[in-house]
Coordinates of C-alpha atoms (C1' of nucleotides) in Angstrom, one line a residue:
Chain A
M1 CA 29.8 0.3 -44.2
I2 CA 28.3 -1.5 -41.7
D3 CA 29.4 -5.2 -40.5
A4 CA 27.6 -7.7 -39.9
P5 CA 26.6 -8.6 -36.4
R6 CA 30.4 -11.1 -36.5
R7 CA 28.8 -14.6 -35.9
R8 CA 28.6 -15.6 -31.7
T9 CA 28.7 -19.0 -30.9
Q10 CA 25.8 -20.2 -28.6
E11 CA 27.6 -19.2 -25.6
E12 CA 29.2 -16.7 -26.2
R13 CA 25.0 -14.9 -26.9
R14 CA 24.1 -16.6 -24.6
E15 CA 26.4 -15.4 -21.7
E16 CA 26.3 -11.3 -23.2
T17 CA 22.5 -11.1 -23.1
R18 CA 22.2 -12.8 -19.4
A19 CA 25.4 -10.3 -18.1
R20 CA 23.4 -7.2 -19.6
L21 CA 20.5 -8.1 -18.5
L22 CA 22.2 -8.7 -15.5
R23 CA 23.7 -5.4 -15.5
A24 CA 20.0 -3.7 -16.1
T25 CA 18.5 -4.9 -13.7
V26 CA 20.7 -3.6 -11.2
E27 CA 20.7 -0.1 -12.8
A28 CA 17.7 -0.2 -13.1
L29 CA 17.4 -1.2 -9.3
R30 CA 19.6 1.6 -8.2
D31 CA 17.7 4.3 -11.0
Q32 CA 14.2 3.2 -10.2
G33 CA 13.7 1.4 -7.9
L34 CA 11.8 -2.2 -7.3
T35 CA 8.0 -0.9 -7.3
R36 CA 9.2 1.0 -11.1
L37 CA 11.6 -2.1 -12.4
T38 CA 9.3 -3.4 -15.3
T39 CA 10.4 -6.3 -17.6
P40 CA 9.8 -3.9 -20.4
D41 CA 12.2 -1.4 -18.8
I42 CA 14.9 -4.0 -18.5
A43 CA 14.5 -5.4 -21.5
R44 CA 15.2 -1.4 -22.7
R45 CA 18.1 -0.7 -20.8
A46 CA 19.7 -3.9 -21.8
G47 CA 18.5 -3.2 -25.6
V48 CA 17.4 -6.6 -25.7
S49 CA 13.6 -7.6 -26.5
R50 CA 11.6 -8.7 -23.7
G51 CA 11.4 -11.9 -24.9
A52 CA 15.4 -12.5 -24.6
L53 CA 14.0 -11.5 -21.0
T54 CA 11.4 -13.5 -20.0
Y55 CA 13.7 -16.9 -22.3
H56 CA 16.9 -16.2 -19.9
F57 CA 14.8 -15.5 -16.9
A58 CA 11.9 -18.0 -15.8
S59 CA 10.5 -14.8 -13.9
R60 CA 11.6 -11.7 -12.2
E61 CA 11.7 -12.3 -9.8
D62 CA 14.4 -14.9 -11.0
L63 CA 16.0 -12.4 -12.8
L64 CA 16.0 -9.9 -9.8
V65 CA 18.1 -12.4 -6.9
D66 CA 20.8 -13.2 -9.7
S67 CA 21.0 -9.4 -10.1
I68 CA 21.8 -8.9 -7.0
A69 CA 23.9 -12.0 -6.6
W70 CA 25.9 -10.2 -9.4
L71 CA 26.5 -7.2 -7.6
L72 CA 27.8 -8.6 -3.7
D73 CA 30.2 -10.2 -6.5
Q74 CA 31.8 -7.7 -7.9
A75 CA 31.8 -5.6 -4.2
T76 CA 33.4 -9.1 -3.3
G77 CA 35.9 -8.6 -5.9
G78 CA 36.8 -4.7 -4.9
L79 CA 37.4 -5.8 -1.3
R80 CA 39.5 -8.3 -2.3
K81 CA 41.2 -5.7 -4.8
L82 CA 41.9 -3.9 -2.2
C83 CA 43.4 -5.7 1.0
D84 CA 45.5 -7.3 -2.0
A85 CA 46.3 -3.2 -2.3
Y86 CA 47.5 -3.4 1.5
P87 CA 50.1 -6.7 1.6
A88 CA 52.7 -5.3 4.2
P89 CA 52.7 -2.1 5.1
T90 CA 48.9 -1.1 7.4
M91 CA 46.5 0.2 6.1
P92 CA 45.2 3.5 6.7
I93 CA 41.8 3.1 8.3
E94 CA 40.9 6.8 6.4
A95 CA 41.0 4.9 3.7
L96 CA 39.9 1.7 4.6
V97 CA 36.6 3.9 5.8
D98 CA 36.5 5.9 2.7
Y99 CA 36.2 2.9 0.1
L100 CA 33.5 1.9 2.3
W101 CA 31.4 4.6 2.1
D102 CA 32.2 5.0 -1.4
M103 CA 31.0 1.2 -2.2
M104 CA 27.5 1.4 -0.3
A105 CA 26.7 4.8 -0.7
S106 CA 27.5 4.5 -5.1
G107 CA 25.8 1.4 -5.8
L108 CA 25.4 -1.2 -3.2
F109 CA 23.3 0.1 -0.5
Q110 CA 20.8 2.2 -2.9
V111 CA 20.1 -0.8 -3.9
T112 CA 20.2 -3.0 -1.4
M113 CA 17.7 -0.6 0.4
E114 CA 15.4 -1.8 -2.5
F115 CA 15.0 -5.4 -1.9
L116 CA 15.6 -5.5 1.8
P117 CA 11.4 -4.5 2.1
E118 CA 11.0 -7.1 -0.3
A119 CA 13.3 -9.5 1.3
R120 CA 11.6 -8.5 4.6
H121 CA 8.0 -9.5 3.5
N122 CA 8.6 -12.7 0.9
A123 CA 10.6 -15.9 2.5
P124 CA 10.7 -17.8 -0.8
F125 CA 13.2 -14.8 -2.0
R126 CA 14.7 -13.9 2.0
E127 CA 15.8 -17.9 1.7
R128 CA 17.1 -17.3 -1.7
L129 CA 19.2 -14.9 -1.2
L130 CA 19.9 -15.7 2.2
P131 CA 23.3 -17.5 0.8
V132 CA 24.5 -15.4 -1.1
V133 CA 24.8 -12.4 1.4
R134 CA 25.5 -15.0 3.5
E135 CA 29.0 -15.2 1.0
F136 CA 29.2 -11.2 1.1
H137 CA 29.2 -11.5 4.7
A138 CA 32.1 -14.1 4.7
A139 CA 34.1 -11.3 2.3
L140 CA 33.5 -8.8 5.1
D141 CA 34.7 -10.5 7.9
A142 CA 37.6 -12.0 5.6
S143 CA 38.7 -8.5 5.3
W144 CA 38.0 -7.9 8.5
T145 CA 40.3 -10.7 9.5
R146 CA 42.9 -9.7 7.0
L147 CA 43.8 -6.2 7.4
S148 CA 43.6 -7.0 12.0
A149 CA 46.4 -9.4 10.8
V150 CA 48.8 -7.0 8.7
A151 CA 47.8 -3.9 11.3
G152 CA 48.6 -6.2 14.1
I153 CA 45.1 -5.8 15.5
P154 CA 43.2 -8.1 18.6
Q155 CA 40.8 -10.1 15.0
E156 CA 37.8 -9.3 18.0
E157 CA 38.2 -6.2 17.9
A158 CA 38.9 -5.6 14.4
Q159 CA 35.5 -7.5 13.8
V160 CA 33.3 -6.1 16.0
S161 CA 34.5 -2.5 15.1
L162 CA 34.8 -2.4 11.1
N163 CA 31.4 -4.5 11.1
A164 CA 30.0 -1.5 13.2
T165 CA 31.1 0.2 10.4
M166 CA 28.9 -1.2 8.2
C167 CA 26.1 -0.6 10.1
L168 CA 27.0 3.1 10.6
I169 CA 27.2 3.3 7.2
R170 CA 24.1 1.9 6.4
G171 CA 21.9 3.8 8.5
M172 CA 24.0 7.5 7.0
I173 CA 23.0 6.7 4.6
A174 CA 19.4 5.2 4.8
Q175 CA 19.4 9.0 7.0
N176 CA 20.4 10.7 3.8
V177 CA 17.0 10.4 1.7
L178 CA 15.5 12.1 3.8
R179 CA 18.4 14.4 5.3
N180 CA 20.5 15.9 2.8
D181 CA 23.0 17.5 4.3
P182 CA 26.4 16.3 3.6
A183 CA 28.5 18.3 6.5
Y184 CA 26.3 16.0 9.0
Y185 CA 27.6 13.2 6.9
E186 CA 30.8 14.1 6.9
A187 CA 31.6 15.3 10.3
M188 CA 30.0 11.9 12.0
L189 CA 32.3 10.1 9.2
G190 CA 35.2 12.1 10.3
W191 CA 34.6 11.1 13.8
W192 CA 33.8 7.5 13.5
K193 CA 37.5 7.4 12.3
R194 CA 38.9 9.2 14.7
Q195 CA 37.2 6.7 17.2
L196 CA 38.6 3.5 14.9
R197 CA 42.0 4.9 14.8
G198 CA 41.9 5.1 18.4
W199 CA 40.3 1.6 19.1
L200 CA 42.6 0.5 16.5
G201 CA 45.7 2.0 17.6
Q202 CA 46.9 4.1 14.4
D203 CA 48.6 6.9 13.8
A204 CA 47.7 9.2 10.8
G205 CA 48.2 8.3 7.4
A206 CA 48.0 9.5 3.7
A207 CA 44.9 9.5 1.5
A208 CA 44.5 5.6 -0.3
P209 CA 44.4 5.3 -4.3
L210 CA 41.1 3.2 -4.4
P211 CA 39.9 1.1 -7.0
P212 CA 36.8 1.6 -8.7
P213 CA 33.0 1.5 -8.5
I214 CA 31.0 -0.9 -9.8
L215 CA 28.3 1.0 -11.2
P216 CA 28.6 4.6 -13.5
A217 CA 27.4 7.1 -11.3
F218 CA 23.8 8.3 -10.8
V219 CA 22.1 11.4 -11.6
H220 CA 18.8 12.3 -9.9
A221 CA 16.8 12.0 -13.1
E222 CA 12.3 10.3 -12.5
P223 CA 11.5 9.6 -16.0
P224 CA 8.1 8.8 -16.9
R225 CA 5.4 8.8 -13.2
K226 CA 3.9 5.9 -12.7
R227 CA 1.4 4.4 -10.0
L228 CA 1.9 6.2 -6.8
V229 CA 1.6 10.6 -7.6
R230 CA -1.1 9.9 -10.0
D231 CA -3.0 12.8 -8.3
R232 CA 0.2 14.5 -7.8
A233 CA 0.7 14.6 -11.7
R234 CA -2.2 17.5 -12.2
R235 CA -1.0 20.1 -14.3
Q236 CA -1.7 23.4 -13.1
A237 CA -3.2 26.5 -15.2
G238 CA 0.7 29.0 -15.7
G239 CA 3.6 28.9 -13.3
G240 CA 6.7 28.1 -15.1
Chain B
M1 CA -29.6 -6.5 23.8
I2 CA -27.2 -4.7 21.7
D3 CA -26.4 -0.8 22.1
A4 CA -27.3 0.5 19.1
P5 CA -24.5 2.3 18.1
R6 CA -24.0 5.7 20.4
R7 CA -24.6 9.1 18.7
R8 CA -21.8 10.7 17.5
T9 CA -20.8 14.1 16.8
Q10 CA -19.9 14.4 12.9
E11 CA -15.8 15.6 14.5
E12 CA -16.3 12.4 16.6
R13 CA -17.6 10.0 13.3
R14 CA -14.9 11.8 11.2
E15 CA -11.7 11.9 13.7
E16 CA -12.4 8.0 14.6
T17 CA -12.0 6.9 11.5
R18 CA -9.0 8.7 10.4
A19 CA -7.4 7.4 13.7
R20 CA -8.6 4.1 12.3
L21 CA -7.2 4.1 9.2
L22 CA -3.6 6.2 10.3
R23 CA -3.3 3.0 12.2
A24 CA -4.0 0.6 10.2
T25 CA -2.1 1.9 7.4
V26 CA 1.3 1.5 9.7
E27 CA 0.6 -1.5 10.7
A28 CA 0.1 -3.0 7.5
L29 CA 2.8 -0.5 6.0
R30 CA 5.2 -2.8 8.9
D31 CA 3.6 -6.0 8.6
Q32 CA 3.1 -6.9 4.5
G33 CA 5.2 -4.3 3.2
L34 CA 4.8 -1.3 1.1
T35 CA 4.3 -2.7 -2.1
R36 CA 1.5 -5.1 0.0
L37 CA 0.0 -2.4 0.8
T38 CA -3.1 -1.9 -1.1
T39 CA -5.9 0.7 0.1
P40 CA -9.0 -2.6 0.5
D41 CA -6.4 -4.3 2.6
I42 CA -6.1 -0.9 5.1
A43 CA -9.7 -0.5 5.1
R44 CA -10.7 -4.3 6.3
R45 CA -7.8 -3.6 9.0
A46 CA -9.5 -0.7 9.8
G47 CA -12.4 -2.1 9.9
V48 CA -14.2 0.9 7.5
S49 CA -15.6 0.5 3.9
R50 CA -13.2 1.6 0.9
G51 CA -15.6 4.4 0.2
A52 CA -14.8 5.7 3.7
L53 CA -11.1 5.5 3.4
T54 CA -11.1 7.2 -0.3
Y55 CA -13.8 10.3 1.3
H56 CA -11.0 10.7 3.8
F57 CA -8.3 10.2 1.7
A58 CA -8.2 11.2 -2.2
S59 CA -5.0 9.4 -2.8
R60 CA -3.0 6.3 -1.0
E61 CA -0.3 8.5 -1.1
D62 CA -2.5 11.0 0.9
L63 CA -3.7 8.2 3.4
L64 CA 1.0 7.3 3.5
V65 CA 1.6 11.0 4.2
D66 CA 0.0 11.2 7.3
S67 CA 0.4 8.3 8.4
I68 CA 4.3 8.4 8.5
A69 CA 3.6 11.9 10.4
W70 CA 1.9 10.3 13.0
L71 CA 4.1 7.3 13.1
L72 CA 6.4 10.3 13.9
D73 CA 4.8 12.3 16.2
Q74 CA 4.1 9.0 18.1
A75 CA 7.8 8.1 18.0
T76 CA 8.4 12.0 18.9
G77 CA 6.3 11.6 22.4
G78 CA 7.8 8.6 23.6
L79 CA 11.0 10.4 23.5
R80 CA 10.1 13.7 25.2
K81 CA 8.2 11.5 27.9
L82 CA 11.8 9.3 28.6
C83 CA 13.7 12.7 28.5
D84 CA 11.3 13.5 31.0
A85 CA 11.6 10.3 33.3
Y86 CA 14.8 11.7 33.7
P87 CA 15.4 15.7 35.2
A88 CA 17.5 16.1 37.5
P89 CA 19.7 12.1 37.5
T90 CA 22.1 11.6 34.8
M91 CA 20.0 9.4 32.1
P92 CA 22.2 5.7 32.3
I93 CA 23.0 5.9 28.7
E94 CA 22.6 1.8 28.0
A95 CA 19.2 3.1 29.1
L96 CA 18.5 5.7 26.6
V97 CA 20.4 2.8 24.0
D98 CA 18.0 0.2 24.6
Y99 CA 15.3 1.8 24.4
L100 CA 16.0 3.9 21.2
W101 CA 16.6 0.3 19.6
D102 CA 13.1 -0.8 20.7
M103 CA 12.1 2.2 19.4
M104 CA 13.5 1.9 16.3
A105 CA 13.1 -1.9 15.8
S106 CA 9.7 -2.4 17.4
G107 CA 8.4 -0.3 14.1
L108 CA 9.6 2.7 13.2
F109 CA 12.6 1.4 11.2
Q110 CA 10.7 -1.2 10.0
V111 CA 8.7 1.4 8.8
T112 CA 10.8 3.7 7.6
M113 CA 12.6 1.4 5.6
E114 CA 9.5 0.1 3.7
F115 CA 8.6 4.3 2.3
L116 CA 12.4 5.1 2.2
P117 CA 12.4 4.0 -1.2
E118 CA 9.5 5.6 -2.9
A119 CA 10.6 8.9 -0.5
R120 CA 14.1 8.2 -2.8
H121 CA 12.6 7.9 -6.2
N122 CA 9.5 9.8 -6.1
A123 CA 9.8 13.4 -5.6
P124 CA 6.6 14.9 -4.6
F125 CA 6.3 12.2 -2.1
R126 CA 9.3 13.2 -0.7
E127 CA 8.5 16.8 -0.5
R128 CA 6.0 16.2 1.9
L129 CA 7.8 14.1 4.0
L130 CA 11.2 16.1 3.9
P131 CA 9.1 18.6 6.7
V132 CA 7.4 16.0 8.7
V133 CA 10.9 14.3 9.2
R134 CA 12.6 17.5 9.9
E135 CA 11.0 17.5 13.0
F136 CA 11.4 14.2 14.6
H137 CA 15.5 14.7 13.3
A138 CA 15.1 18.5 16.4
A139 CA 12.9 16.0 18.0
L140 CA 16.2 13.9 18.6
D141 CA 18.5 16.6 18.6
A142 CA 16.6 18.4 21.5
S143 CA 16.5 15.2 23.7
W144 CA 19.9 14.7 23.0
T145 CA 20.9 18.3 24.1
R146 CA 18.3 17.9 27.0
L147 CA 20.5 14.3 27.9
S148 CA 24.0 16.4 27.6
A149 CA 22.6 19.4 29.7
V150 CA 21.9 16.6 32.9
A151 CA 25.0 15.0 32.5
G152 CA 27.4 17.5 32.6
I153 CA 28.6 16.2 28.6
P154 CA 30.1 18.9 25.7
Q155 CA 26.8 19.4 23.6
E156 CA 28.8 19.0 20.2
E157 CA 29.4 16.1 21.5
A158 CA 26.4 14.7 22.7
Q159 CA 24.8 15.2 19.1
V160 CA 27.5 13.3 17.4
S161 CA 27.9 10.6 19.5
L162 CA 23.7 9.8 19.9
N163 CA 23.2 10.5 16.5
A164 CA 25.5 8.4 15.0
T165 CA 23.7 5.6 17.8
M166 CA 21.0 6.6 15.5
C167 CA 22.9 6.0 12.1
L168 CA 24.2 3.0 13.6
I169 CA 20.8 1.3 14.9
R170 CA 19.2 1.6 11.8
G171 CA 22.4 0.0 9.8
M172 CA 22.5 -2.9 12.2
I173 CA 18.4 -2.9 11.7
A174 CA 19.0 -3.1 8.1
Q175 CA 21.2 -6.1 7.8
N176 CA 18.9 -7.9 10.4
V177 CA 16.7 -8.3 7.5
L178 CA 19.3 -10.9 5.7
R179 CA 21.7 -11.6 8.8
N180 CA 18.9 -13.2 11.6
D181 CA 21.7 -13.5 14.0
P182 CA 20.7 -11.9 18.1
A183 CA 24.2 -12.8 19.3
Y184 CA 25.8 -10.5 16.4
Y185 CA 23.8 -7.5 17.2
E186 CA 23.9 -7.9 21.3
A187 CA 27.5 -8.0 21.2
M188 CA 27.5 -4.8 19.0
L189 CA 25.3 -2.8 20.8
G190 CA 27.3 -4.2 24.0
W191 CA 30.7 -3.3 22.5
W192 CA 28.9 0.2 21.3
K193 CA 27.6 1.5 25.1
R194 CA 31.1 0.3 26.6
Q195 CA 32.1 3.1 24.6
L196 CA 29.8 5.5 25.3
R197 CA 30.0 5.3 28.5
G198 CA 33.7 6.0 28.0
W199 CA 32.5 9.2 26.1
L200 CA 29.6 10.9 28.2
G201 CA 31.8 9.6 31.5
Q202 CA 29.7 7.7 32.9
D203 CA 29.1 4.7 35.6
A204 CA 27.1 1.6 35.2
G205 CA 23.6 2.4 35.4
A206 CA 20.9 0.1 36.7
A207 CA 18.3 -0.1 34.0
A208 CA 15.1 2.0 33.9
P209 CA 12.2 1.7 33.3
L210 CA 11.0 2.3 29.7
P211 CA 7.2 3.9 27.9
P212 CA 5.6 1.1 25.6
P213 CA 5.9 0.7 22.5
I214 CA 4.1 1.9 19.9
L215 CA 2.5 -0.8 17.9
P216 CA 2.1 -4.7 19.2
A217 CA 3.8 -6.9 18.8
F218 CA 4.3 -7.9 14.7
V219 CA 4.2 -11.6 14.0
H220 CA 5.9 -12.9 10.6
A221 CA 2.9 -13.6 9.5
E222 CA 2.9 -13.7 5.3
P223 CA -0.5 -13.9 4.5
P224 CA -1.9 -14.7 0.8
R225 CA 0.5 -13.8 -2.0
K226 CA 1.2 -11.4 -4.2
R227 CA 3.0 -10.4 -7.3
L228 CA 6.2 -10.7 -7.6
V229 CA 5.9 -14.3 -5.8
R230 CA 3.6 -16.1 -8.1
D231 CA 6.2 -18.4 -10.2
R232 CA 7.5 -19.9 -6.4
A233 CA 3.7 -20.7 -5.0
R234 CA 3.5 -23.8 -7.2
R235 CA 2.9 -26.5 -4.1
Q236 CA 4.7 -29.5 -5.0
A237 CA 2.7 -33.1 -4.8
G238 CA 3.1 -34.4 -1.3
G239 CA 5.9 -33.1 1.6
G240 CA 4.5 -31.8 4.3
Chain C
dA1 C1' 17.1 -31.0 -39.8
dA2 C1' 17.1 -29.3 -34.4
dA3 C1' 17.4 -27.0 -31.3
dA4 C1' 19.3 -23.1 -28.9
dA5 C1' 18.4 -18.3 -28.9
dC6 C1' 15.3 -14.4 -29.5
dA7 C1' 10.8 -11.7 -30.9
dA8 C1' 6.2 -9.8 -30.3
dA9 C1' 1.2 -10.9 -29.8
dC10 C1' -2.5 -12.7 -25.6
dA11 C1' -4.5 -12.7 -21.4
dC12 C1' -5.4 -12.7 -17.1
dG13 C1' -5.9 -10.5 -12.8
dC14 C1' -5.2 -6.8 -9.4
dA15 C1' -5.4 -2.1 -7.5
dA16 C1' -6.8 2.9 -7.7
dG17 C1' -9.0 6.0 -8.7
dT18 C1' -14.3 7.8 -9.7
dC19 C1' -18.6 7.5 -9.3
dT20 C1' -23.3 6.5 -7.7
dG21 C1' -26.0 5.3 -4.3
dT22 C1' -27.4 5.5 1.0
dT23 C1' -27.5 6.5 6.3
dC24 C1' -26.1 9.7 9.9
dT25 C1' -26.1 14.5 11.7
dT26 C1' -26.4 19.0 11.4
dA27 C1' -29.1 23.6 11.4
dC28 C1' -33.0 25.8 10.5
dC29 C1' -37.9 26.8 10.4
dC30 C1' -42.3 27.6 12.5
Chain D
dG1 C1' -39.1 21.1 20.6
dG2 C1' -40.2 18.2 16.6
dG3 C1' -39.3 18.1 11.8
dT4 C1' -37.1 18.6 7.6
dA5 C1' -33.2 19.6 4.6
dA6 C1' -28.6 19.8 3.4
dG7 C1' -24.6 18.7 4.0
dA8 C1' -21.2 15.3 6.0
dA9 C1' -20.2 10.8 6.0
dC10 C1' -19.7 6.1 4.8
dA11 C1' -20.4 2.2 1.3
dG12 C1' -20.5 -0.3 -2.7
dA13 C1' -20.4 -0.8 -8.3
dC14 C1' -17.6 0.7 -12.0
dT15 C1' -13.4 1.8 -15.3
dT16 C1' -9.5 2.2 -16.5
dG17 C1' -4.5 1.0 -16.8
dC18 C1' -0.2 -1.5 -16.5
dG19 C1' 2.5 -5.4 -16.0
dT20 C1' 3.4 -10.0 -15.5
dG21 C1' 3.7 -14.8 -17.0
dT22 C1' 2.4 -17.5 -21.6
dT23 C1' 1.8 -18.8 -25.8
dT24 C1' 2.9 -19.2 -30.5
dG25 C1' 5.9 -18.1 -34.4
dT26 C1' 10.9 -16.7 -36.9
dT27 C1' 15.9 -16.1 -36.6
dT28 C1' 20.1 -18.0 -35.9
dT29 C1' 23.6 -21.5 -34.3
dT30 C1' 24.5 -26.6 -34.3

DNA sequence: AAAAACAAACACGCAAGTCTGTTCTTACCC
DNA sequence: GGGTAAGAACAGACTTGCGTGTTTGTTTTT
């Protein structure tokens, strides 16, 4: 027999629906991209009606902003947890770089690449994003400071080299879209780790256990084609 | 009196119109972004009719691909010219980094950020872009090799460090969208130049004359609002 | 009973692709 | 070499599809 849907408080209903929508939006953003991000799609993914969506979020843009904030919050939390995992001993720099890479490459920067262009051309949207992103950058800086403290490294040096690490990772992920060449990136990241260890004056360390990623793994699916490809969709007779 | 429009050959007409459309597309892409890139807009910018556009390019996507190829060709040419400018003496690494930064930040990577998400989610589009981008990457690698030769540096080392430079620059430009902080990037780039000079075993060099940028300077205008911002467009009574 | 939460139908705008008609070049012919 | 037919190049109207925001109606909780 099927349980009748348990009675929930209004707040429970509200928060669950909103949470489903936020997560669905981020996943759709990563898997389909911003241009293919439609409110009917999001509602379907979240398992709610479009009416529920429009009830909780007045516009698609509102939903977007809140979803991005949610994602960055998750990332901040993971980062904090990582730092907590290395209180007294020195954090192996390789583990840090690997963690940052996984965090960015598995979802965070994929999603960022989706909304950055919109932020560039849509001032109100950008303004709403700025405080959210500022908070994330502050969390990064705080992490670098904590790490430099436990490792006994000049804070200035840690800031610039670890922020540069983030930029390097961003650039690598961006390039990866049109240059899928794992060896290239592995070599570059390995080289970078060696440089970092030199700057920060560390010896080699063991690999570290990392907190789990925020989103489930992404498989490149490409479901129904939209818009931009209509002319390419003509099927050729024959051929398998 | 007004000159009657000079008689042009079909090829001249064709090439001029196509060139206007390619350039207009790239500029629109940079100034308005891919989501706001409409064929009526492009035609207007190019000073041709929409009919002319659709005559020369069967689809918006065709026009996009050709425009990107054109842009990357321009960049490749500039890079080659830069290398030619430093045949015998050692290229000052600062000049190289500055050139790459200007090239990427003034248009190339701005535009790239626009179409990367589309390439990620649109396989046919991506496949058409791959050979174009491969050629660009090959031109980069060739430049690194040439530079390493004149500078007497191990080629391997030059490849990885200069490709890393490109990735670093990409990441910085991406971050710049939501962290407009010139001092931050200047410091990072300066730090990076010092590191590079160390690896490549150079002394300080004078600033170099750089080839001109591909596109005219961009001023953030944000003309008519589209789509995503409709709800934000409500004007408040009063206020200046 | 009232309000919050949800559901679904409606209307508008817009851009891409298609199509039909017009102007400009070229090639051919006498 | 001038006139003309054919085709390239251009111009603009039309059609369709789709996604957003809106609105009106229903269920659930208070």
